[in-house]
Amino acid sequence: KRQRGTVGSRRLAWVNREKIWKKKNVIRDFARIVRLKEKNEELIEFLDMEGLFPILDLPDELISNIFSILPMKDRLRARVNRRLNAIEARSKYVEKSLEIVEAATNSDDDPVFKGVTRIVVSEDKTYSECIRKIARNTYFESLTIDLSGPSEFHSMIKEFNIGYLLLMFNDEEMEDEIVVDSFFVEAIKTCKHLDMFSMDNITAEALHELFKKKMSGEIKLGKLECEMAKLETCISFLRLIGITFRAGKFYSNRDIEVYEKWDEEKLDGVFIFDGAANMYFGHCQDEMFDDDFGCFSVSFSNRREWPNNNQGEYEKIEVYPE
């Protein structure tokens, strides 16, 4: 025969059952949050409904996990009291892509792809404090800054932690004013891949500083790309790292490999591998620029990444001792 439990044991069983039900409700509601994470307005309304989801009854760690699945803008809106604000501030987040664009350059017709957060700033370049708070504890896989003229956003570059950084400028004069050595040295500290249009005012010494910081392990940058660089600057930079280009020939006492890239019968670019970096110097794709400019890229690796054996348009050339 099965003995019936005492009154005390039955009461304890009911208490345990209520705890299990409450835990199941929390799990159910948490799952509902996951399903609603793409529906911003509905999610905020859901979180605000008293009693349906007692978020403040949850431990800090679980609240932090909930914040991590919210879209960035909703996460910031959810900081409704000191506790939630503190939890959000000390947690770490990863965002796929952030675009900071100016109202004058943004169009309602511009597509915003899935996983991309776009912040449109007004002409007086406001929202900088908001962006600073976001940058404090968020890693951005991709960040695009498309603004005209100097602003706090450019000076805040050093506060970001970025995978891929794309810098775009709508005003050439403003670009010349902003993209100088001091800005460049700060930008290379923040990202793994830096993509920029022009390096007109970046000196050979700044590029050399990039190499020294990378070789010493001070920065995480793995790749730099520029669509338009002064060839004179590139040649001076090579000289600083022990490679001389003179009268169409390369001279160096270092162990390097040099390849020429040919497009039919025209020299299209030069590839150099020095054991630590893969460098490419090519003709500018824009016909309005002459041979004083060219594209430049460097990828840091102790292996020769390019060209490979299947790229027959590359021809290895001799390097003469200095």
mmCIF file of C-alpha atoms in Angstrom:
data_model
loop_
_atom_site.group_PDB
_atom_site.id
_atom_site.type_symbol
_atom_site.label_atom_id
_atom_site.label_comp_id
_atom_site.label_asym_id
_atom_site.label_seq_id
_atom_site.Cartn_x
_atom_site.Cartn_y
_atom_site.Cartn_z
ATOM 1 C CA LYS A 1 0.000 0.000 0.000
ATOM 2 C CA ARG A 2 1.133 3.498 -0.800
ATOM 3 C CA GLN A 3 1.102 5.724 2.253
ATOM 4 C CA ARG A 4 -0.527 9.083 2.042
ATOM 5 C CA GLY A 5 1.751 11.937 2.957
ATOM 6 C CA THR A 6 1.289 14.159 5.948
ATOM 7 C CA VAL A 7 -0.331 17.566 5.729
ATOM 8 C CA GLY A 8 3.106 19.177 5.910
ATOM 9 C CA SER A 9 4.524 17.071 3.099
ATOM 10 C CA ARG A 10 1.494 17.748 0.897
ATOM 11 C CA ARG A 11 1.818 21.488 1.521
ATOM 12 C CA LEU A 12 5.526 21.302 0.610
ATOM 13 C CA ALA A 13 4.642 19.459 -2.592
ATOM 14 C CA TRP A 14 2.197 22.213 -3.567
ATOM 15 C CA VAL A 15 4.850 24.887 -2.885
ATOM 16 C CA ASN A 16 7.369 23.033 -5.050
ATOM 17 C CA ARG A 17 4.758 22.628 -7.785
ATOM 18 C CA GLU A 18 4.054 26.364 -7.751
ATOM 19 C CA LYS A 19 7.787 27.062 -8.080
ATOM 20 C CA ILE A 20 7.977 24.721 -11.069
ATOM 21 C CA TRP A 21 4.947 26.392 -12.687
ATOM 22 C CA LYS A 22 6.470 29.837 -12.120
ATOM 23 C CA LYS A 23 9.766 28.679 -13.632
ATOM 24 C CA LYS A 24 7.910 27.261 -16.644
ATOM 25 C CA ASN A 25 6.088 30.578 -17.086
ATOM 26 C CA VAL A 26 9.389 32.469 -17.057
ATOM 27 C CA ILE A 27 10.857 30.083 -19.637
ATOM 28 C CA ARG A 28 7.694 30.377 -21.748
ATOM 29 C CA ASP A 29 7.766 34.167 -21.620
ATOM 30 C CA PHE A 30 11.493 34.209 -22.352
ATOM 31 C CA ALA A 31 10.846 32.091 -25.442
ATOM 32 C CA ARG A 32 8.148 34.565 -26.445
ATOM 33 C CA ILE A 33 10.699 37.379 -26.215
ATOM 34 C CA VAL A 34 12.955 35.496 -28.595
ATOM 35 C CA ARG A 35 10.095 35.147 -31.079
ATOM 36 C CA LEU A 36 9.208 38.830 -30.754
ATOM 37 C CA LYS A 37 12.700 40.241 -30.990
ATOM 38 C CA GLU A 38 12.157 41.395 -34.597
ATOM 39 C CA LYS A 39 8.881 43.148 -33.712
ATOM 40 C CA ASN A 40 10.162 46.146 -31.828
ATOM 41 C CA GLU A 41 6.962 47.930 -30.842
ATOM 42 C CA GLU A 42 5.195 44.756 -29.818
ATOM 43 C CA LEU A 43 8.199 43.718 -27.751
ATOM 44 C CA ILE A 44 8.365 46.962 -25.794
ATOM 45 C CA GLU A 45 4.629 46.769 -25.101
ATOM 46 C CA PHE A 46 5.088 43.159 -23.996
ATOM 47 C CA LEU A 47 7.826 44.067 -21.515
ATOM 48 C CA ASP A 48 5.722 46.872 -20.057
ATOM 49 C CA MET A 49 2.693 44.706 -19.312
ATOM 50 C CA GLU A 50 2.600 44.235 -15.547
ATOM 51 C CA GLY A 51 2.463 40.720 -14.298
ATOM 52 C CA LEU A 52 2.872 39.001 -17.631
ATOM 53 C CA PHE A 53 6.643 38.953 -17.479
ATOM 54 C CA PRO A 54 8.177 39.886 -14.096
ATOM 55 C CA ILE A 55 11.551 40.890 -15.499
ATOM 56 C CA LEU A 56 12.661 42.562 -12.269
ATOM 57 C CA ASP A 57 12.195 39.261 -10.417
ATOM 58 C CA LEU A 58 14.883 37.646 -12.568
ATOM 59 C CA PRO A 59 18.584 37.481 -11.656
ATOM 60 C CA ASP A 60 20.906 40.027 -13.244
ATOM 61 C CA GLU A 61 22.596 37.417 -15.437
ATOM 62 C CA LEU A 62 19.319 36.356 -17.065
ATOM 63 C CA ILE A 63 18.277 39.988 -17.598
ATOM 64 C CA SER A 64 21.632 40.597 -19.288
ATOM 65 C CA ASN A 65 20.957 37.608 -21.568
ATOM 66 C CA ILE A 66 17.538 39.037 -22.441
ATOM 67 C CA PHE A 67 19.123 42.401 -23.262
ATOM 68 C CA SER A 68 21.619 40.652 -25.536
ATOM 69 C CA ILE A 69 18.863 39.436 -27.893
ATOM 70 C CA LEU A 70 17.073 42.779 -28.078
ATOM 71 C CA PRO A 71 17.700 45.117 -31.018
ATOM 72 C CA MET A 72 20.082 47.873 -29.939
ATOM 73 C CA LYS A 73 17.492 50.660 -29.907
ATOM 74 C CA ASP A 74 15.057 48.582 -27.835
ATOM 75 C CA ARG A 75 17.796 47.661 -25.394
ATOM 76 C CA LEU A 76 18.469 51.332 -24.749
ATOM 77 C CA ARG A 77 14.744 52.047 -24.287
ATOM 78 C CA ALA A 78 14.483 49.206 -21.763
ATOM 79 C CA ARG A 79 16.710 51.002 -19.236
ATOM 80 C CA VAL A 80 13.716 52.230 -17.237
ATOM 81 C CA ASN A 81 15.281 52.187 -13.749
ATOM 82 C CA ARG A 82 18.672 52.218 -12.045
ATOM 83 C CA ARG A 83 19.001 48.449 -11.843
ATOM 84 C CA LEU A 84 18.251 47.821 -15.515
ATOM 85 C CA ASN A 85 20.479 50.732 -16.501
ATOM 86 C CA ALA A 86 23.348 49.313 -14.424
ATOM 87 C CA ILE A 87 22.896 45.812 -15.876
ATOM 88 C CA GLU A 88 22.901 47.156 -19.434
ATOM 89 C CA ALA A 89 25.960 49.323 -18.782
ATOM 90 C CA ARG A 90 28.157 46.530 -17.411
ATOM 91 C CA SER A 91 27.155 43.881 -19.965
ATOM 92 C CA LYS A 92 28.923 43.259 -23.285
ATOM 93 C CA TYR A 93 27.109 43.146 -26.626
ATOM 94 C CA VAL A 94 27.801 42.356 -30.263
ATOM 95 C CA GLU A 95 26.070 44.216 -33.104
ATOM 96 C CA LYS A 96 26.236 42.998 -36.695
ATOM 97 C CA SER A 97 26.309 46.381 -38.407
ATOM 98 C CA LEU A 98 25.817 50.054 -37.557
ATOM 99 C CA GLU A 99 25.501 52.920 -40.041
ATOM 100 C CA ILE A 100 25.813 56.540 -38.908
ATOM 101 C CA VAL A 101 24.541 58.755 -41.721
ATOM 102 C CA GLU A 102 23.504 62.371 -42.085
ATOM 103 C CA ALA A 103 19.893 63.406 -42.630
ATOM 104 C CA ALA A 104 20.848 65.258 -45.818
ATOM 105 C CA THR A 105 22.405 62.118 -47.331
ATOM 106 C CA ASN A 106 19.807 59.617 -46.148
ATOM 107 C CA SER A 107 16.772 58.754 -48.238
ATOM 108 C CA ASP A 108 13.686 56.842 -47.214
ATOM 109 C CA ASP A 109 14.283 54.797 -50.350
ATOM 110 C CA ASP A 110 17.734 53.682 -49.166
ATOM 111 C CA PRO A 111 17.515 50.001 -48.249
ATOM 112 C CA VAL A 112 18.316 48.969 -44.682
ATOM 113 C CA PHE A 113 19.408 45.363 -44.764
ATOM 114 C CA LYS A 114 18.558 42.800 -42.102
ATOM 115 C CA GLY A 115 20.891 43.016 -39.143
ATOM 116 C CA VAL A 116 21.862 46.628 -39.930
ATOM 117 C CA THR A 117 21.028 49.436 -37.505
ATOM 118 C CA ARG A 118 20.960 52.903 -39.083
ATOM 119 C CA ILE A 119 21.213 56.063 -36.991
ATOM 120 C CA VAL A 120 20.364 59.236 -38.909
ATOM 121 C CA VAL A 121 21.875 62.325 -37.305
ATOM 122 C CA SER A 122 20.607 65.851 -37.834
ATOM 123 C CA GLU A 123 22.573 68.647 -39.443
ATOM 124 C CA ASP A 124 23.869 69.867 -36.085
ATOM 125 C CA LYS A 125 25.414 66.397 -35.551
ATOM 126 C CA THR A 126 23.470 65.564 -32.380
ATOM 127 C CA TYR A 127 23.150 62.157 -30.680
ATOM 128 C CA SER A 128 26.889 61.953 -30.015
ATOM 129 C CA GLU A 129 26.358 61.205 -26.304
ATOM 130 C CA CYS A 130 23.985 58.372 -27.172
ATOM 131 C CA ILE A 131 26.526 56.892 -29.586
ATOM 132 C CA ARG A 132 29.237 57.178 -26.946
ATOM 133 C CA LYS A 133 27.156 55.101 -24.519
ATOM 134 C CA ILE A 134 26.589 52.458 -27.176
ATOM 135 C CA ALA A 135 30.288 52.312 -28.068
ATOM 136 C CA ARG A 136 31.272 51.802 -24.439
ATOM 137 C CA ASN A 137 30.205 48.140 -24.219
ATOM 138 C CA THR A 138 29.398 47.028 -27.777
ATOM 139 C CA TYR A 139 31.522 45.304 -30.396
ATOM 140 C CA PHE A 140 30.457 46.195 -33.954
ATOM 141 C CA GLU A 141 31.193 43.659 -36.659
ATOM 142 C CA SER A 142 30.793 46.507 -39.165
ATOM 143 C CA LEU A 143 30.603 50.296 -38.747
ATOM 144 C CA THR A 144 29.940 52.782 -41.563
ATOM 145 C CA ILE A 145 30.305 56.525 -40.977
ATOM 146 C CA ASP A 146 28.904 58.613 -43.838
ATOM 147 C CA LEU A 147 28.982 62.273 -42.790
ATOM 148 C CA SER A 148 30.012 65.579 -44.314
ATOM 149 C CA GLY A 149 32.209 67.815 -42.231
ATOM 150 C CA PRO A 150 33.955 67.405 -38.892
ATOM 151 C CA SER A 151 31.862 66.280 -35.966
ATOM 152 C CA GLU A 152 32.121 64.572 -32.607
ATOM 153 C CA PHE A 153 31.459 61.278 -34.350
ATOM 154 C CA HIS A 154 34.874 61.373 -36.010
ATOM 155 C CA SER A 155 36.633 62.245 -32.763
ATOM 156 C CA MET A 156 34.807 59.338 -31.091
ATOM 157 C CA ILE A 157 36.375 56.767 -33.426
ATOM 158 C CA LYS A 158 38.910 55.845 -30.733
ATOM 159 C CA GLU A 159 36.092 54.820 -28.363
ATOM 160 C CA PHE A 160 34.715 52.114 -30.669
ATOM 161 C CA ASN A 161 35.586 48.426 -30.864
ATOM 162 C CA ILE A 162 35.052 47.470 -34.512
ATOM 163 C CA GLY A 163 35.612 44.618 -36.920
ATOM 164 C CA TYR A 164 35.201 46.406 -40.278
ATOM 165 C CA LEU A 165 35.293 50.220 -40.429
ATOM 166 C CA LEU A 166 34.186 52.026 -43.604
ATOM 167 C CA LEU A 167 34.781 55.783 -43.738
ATOM 168 C CA MET A 168 32.828 57.799 -46.310
ATOM 169 C CA PHE A 169 32.842 61.558 -46.831
ATOM 170 C CA ASN A 170 30.511 63.690 -48.939
ATOM 171 C CA ASP A 171 32.817 66.696 -48.990
ATOM 172 C CA GLU A 172 36.381 66.404 -50.313
ATOM 173 C CA GLU A 173 37.619 69.473 -48.441
ATOM 174 C CA MET A 174 36.252 68.163 -45.166
ATOM 175 C CA GLU A 175 37.826 64.767 -45.836
ATOM 176 C CA ASP A 176 41.202 66.453 -46.302
ATOM 177 C CA GLU A 177 40.693 68.252 -42.999
ATOM 178 C CA ILE A 178 39.704 65.148 -41.030
ATOM 179 C CA VAL A 179 41.797 62.322 -42.479
ATOM 180 C CA VAL A 180 45.258 63.329 -41.295
ATOM 181 C CA ASP A 181 47.964 61.393 -39.475
ATOM 182 C CA SER A 182 46.514 61.885 -35.980
ATOM 183 C CA PHE A 183 43.076 60.626 -37.071
ATOM 184 C CA PHE A 184 44.610 57.695 -38.971
ATOM 185 C CA VAL A 185 46.690 56.554 -35.991
ATOM 186 C CA GLU A 186 43.564 56.522 -33.801
ATOM 187 C CA ALA A 187 41.468 54.712 -36.431
ATOM 188 C CA ILE A 188 43.925 51.828 -36.849
ATOM 189 C CA LYS A 189 43.684 51.110 -33.113
ATOM 190 C CA THR A 190 39.929 50.528 -33.158
ATOM 191 C CA CYS A 191 39.293 48.030 -35.958
ATOM 192 C CA LYS A 192 40.484 44.856 -37.657
ATOM 193 C CA HIS A 193 39.783 46.068 -41.212
ATOM 194 C CA LEU A 194 39.922 49.736 -42.254
ATOM 195 C CA ASP A 195 38.437 50.775 -45.610
ATOM 196 C CA MET A 196 38.810 54.370 -46.769
ATOM 197 C CA PHE A 197 38.593 56.226 -50.075
ATOM 198 C CA SER A 198 41.535 58.603 -49.894
ATOM 199 C CA MET A 199 44.812 58.987 -48.015
ATOM 200 C CA ASP A 200 45.838 62.300 -49.564
ATOM 201 C CA ASN A 201 47.022 63.747 -46.256
ATOM 202 C CA ILE A 202 48.346 60.534 -44.706
ATOM 203 C CA THR A 203 52.143 60.595 -44.676
ATOM 204 C CA ALA A 204 54.614 57.776 -45.214
ATOM 205 C CA GLU A 205 55.588 58.159 -41.558
ATOM 206 C CA ALA A 206 52.003 57.385 -40.466
ATOM 207 C CA LEU A 207 51.959 54.229 -42.614
ATOM 208 C CA HIS A 208 55.304 53.253 -41.090
ATOM 209 C CA GLU A 209 53.804 53.812 -37.637
ATOM 210 C CA LEU A 210 51.040 51.380 -38.598
ATOM 211 C CA PHE A 211 53.642 48.733 -39.456
ATOM 212 C CA LYS A 212 55.603 49.257 -36.241
ATOM 213 C CA LYS A 213 52.485 49.017 -34.067
ATOM 214 C CA LYS A 214 51.357 45.853 -35.856
ATOM 215 C CA MET A 215 54.765 44.188 -35.580
ATOM 216 C CA SER A 216 54.904 44.980 -31.846
ATOM 217 C CA GLY A 217 51.377 43.628 -31.296
ATOM 218 C CA GLU A 218 49.948 46.976 -30.170
ATOM 219 C CA ILE A 219 47.022 46.932 -32.612
ATOM 220 C CA LYS A 220 44.614 44.315 -33.936
ATOM 221 C CA LEU A 221 44.328 45.748 -37.473
ATOM 222 C CA GLY A 222 44.694 42.986 -40.046
ATOM 223 C CA LYS A 223 43.861 44.804 -43.277
ATOM 224 C CA LEU A 224 43.934 48.326 -44.705
ATOM 225 C CA GLU A 225 42.366 49.280 -48.038
ATOM 226 C CA CYS A 226 42.456 52.637 -49.812
ATOM 227 C CA GLU A 227 41.019 53.401 -53.242
ATOM 228 C CA MET A 228 43.223 56.431 -53.856
ATOM 229 C CA ALA A 229 46.692 56.976 -52.411
ATOM 230 C CA LYS A 230 49.592 59.120 -53.570
ATOM 231 C CA LEU A 231 52.187 56.911 -55.235
ATOM 232 C CA GLU A 232 54.915 59.224 -53.938
ATOM 233 C CA THR A 233 53.731 58.498 -50.389
ATOM 234 C CA CYS A 234 53.672 54.748 -51.048
ATOM 235 C CA ILE A 235 57.229 54.790 -52.447
ATOM 236 C CA SER A 236 58.457 56.784 -49.435
ATOM 237 C CA PHE A 237 56.722 54.319 -47.117
ATOM 238 C CA LEU A 238 58.458 51.363 -48.810
ATOM 239 C CA ARG A 239 61.778 53.106 -48.314
ATOM 240 C CA LEU A 240 61.070 53.357 -44.574
ATOM 241 C CA ILE A 241 60.576 49.579 -44.346
ATOM 242 C CA GLY A 242 63.748 48.820 -46.297
ATOM 243 C CA ILE A 243 62.443 48.548 -49.879
ATOM 244 C CA THR A 244 63.564 50.993 -52.571
ATOM 245 C CA PHE A 245 61.891 51.572 -55.935
ATOM 246 C CA ARG A 246 64.167 53.364 -58.366
ATOM 247 C CA ALA A 247 64.135 53.626 -62.175
ATOM 248 C CA GLY A 248 61.546 50.867 -62.489
ATOM 249 C CA LYS A 249 63.461 48.370 -60.308
ATOM 250 C CA PHE A 250 63.155 47.190 -56.710
ATOM 251 C CA TYR A 251 66.109 47.097 -54.323
ATOM 252 C CA SER A 252 66.208 45.576 -50.848
ATOM 253 C CA ASN A 253 68.460 43.631 -48.510
ATOM 254 C CA ARG A 254 65.396 41.993 -46.987
ATOM 255 C CA ASP A 255 63.923 38.659 -48.062
ATOM 256 C CA ILE A 256 60.955 39.845 -50.145
ATOM 257 C CA GLU A 257 58.988 38.700 -53.194
ATOM 258 C CA VAL A 258 57.746 41.144 -55.833
ATOM 259 C CA TYR A 259 55.206 40.395 -58.565
ATOM 260 C CA GLU A 260 53.912 42.567 -61.376
ATOM 261 C CA LYS A 261 50.262 42.302 -62.368
ATOM 262 C CA TRP A 262 49.536 42.694 -66.075
ATOM 263 C CA ASP A 263 46.244 43.524 -67.746
ATOM 264 C CA GLU A 264 46.827 42.388 -71.338
ATOM 265 C CA GLU A 265 49.976 44.369 -72.213
ATOM 266 C CA LYS A 266 49.602 47.068 -69.584
ATOM 267 C CA LEU A 267 51.177 46.999 -66.119
ATOM 268 C CA ASP A 268 48.241 47.151 -63.718
ATOM 269 C CA GLY A 269 49.886 46.875 -60.321
ATOM 270 C CA VAL A 270 52.641 45.517 -58.094
ATOM 271 C CA PHE A 271 52.340 42.959 -55.296
ATOM 272 C CA ILE A 272 54.975 42.712 -52.526
ATOM 273 C CA PHE A 273 55.291 40.061 -49.808
ATOM 274 C CA ASP A 274 57.872 40.709 -47.087
ATOM 275 C CA GLY A 275 57.224 37.795 -44.738
ATOM 276 C CA ALA A 276 54.851 39.765 -42.509
ATOM 277 C CA ALA A 277 52.546 41.617 -44.885
ATOM 278 C CA ASN A 278 50.954 41.313 -48.323
ATOM 279 C CA MET A 279 51.002 44.707 -50.035
ATOM 280 C CA TYR A 280 49.377 45.709 -53.302
ATOM 281 C CA PHE A 281 49.936 48.934 -55.251
ATOM 282 C CA GLY A 282 47.679 49.395 -58.260
ATOM 283 C CA HIS A 283 46.438 51.971 -60.734
ATOM 284 C CA CYS A 284 43.491 54.078 -59.670
ATOM 285 C CA GLN A 285 40.267 52.819 -61.213
ATOM 286 C CA ASP A 286 38.958 56.349 -61.775
ATOM 287 C CA GLU A 287 40.074 57.713 -65.155
ATOM 288 C CA MET A 288 39.940 61.312 -63.913
ATOM 289 C CA PHE A 289 43.086 60.695 -61.850
ATOM 290 C CA ASP A 290 46.522 60.344 -63.400
ATOM 291 C CA ASP A 291 49.433 58.062 -62.546
ATOM 292 C CA ASP A 292 50.301 60.127 -59.460
ATOM 293 C CA PHE A 293 47.599 58.175 -57.625
ATOM 294 C CA GLY A 294 46.837 54.506 -57.187
ATOM 295 C CA CYS A 295 44.997 52.079 -54.959
ATOM 296 C CA PHE A 296 46.840 50.628 -51.977
ATOM 297 C CA SER A 297 46.103 47.714 -49.678
ATOM 298 C CA VAL A 298 47.992 45.765 -47.045
ATOM 299 C CA SER A 299 47.015 42.504 -45.375
ATOM 300 C CA PHE A 300 49.138 41.365 -42.450
ATOM 301 C CA SER A 301 50.045 37.680 -42.590
ATOM 302 C CA ASN A 302 53.202 35.571 -42.394
ATOM 303 C CA ARG A 303 51.989 33.656 -45.456
ATOM 304 C CA ARG A 304 51.885 34.872 -49.032
ATOM 305 C CA GLU A 305 48.156 35.154 -49.701
ATOM 306 C CA TRP A 306 48.204 36.516 -53.222
ATOM 307 C CA PRO A 307 48.986 35.835 -56.001
ATOM 308 C CA ASN A 308 48.543 32.076 -56.159
ATOM 309 C CA ASN A 309 49.688 29.657 -58.826
ATOM 310 C CA ASN A 310 46.434 29.982 -60.777
ATOM 311 C CA GLN A 311 46.801 33.718 -61.342
ATOM 312 C CA GLY A 312 48.883 33.735 -64.493
ATOM 313 C CA GLU A 313 48.656 37.502 -64.987
ATOM 314 C CA TYR A 314 51.248 37.940 -62.203
ATOM 315 C CA GLU A 315 54.925 37.825 -63.115
ATOM 316 C CA LYS A 316 57.620 37.483 -60.461
ATOM 317 C CA ILE A 317 60.404 40.024 -60.923
ATOM 318 C CA GLU A 318 63.939 40.261 -59.611
ATOM 319 C CA VAL A 319 64.796 42.202 -56.462
ATOM 320 C CA TYR A 320 68.321 43.663 -56.449
ATOM 321 C CA PRO A 321 70.474 44.087 -53.327
ATOM 322 C CA GLU A 322 70.666 47.644 -52.036
#
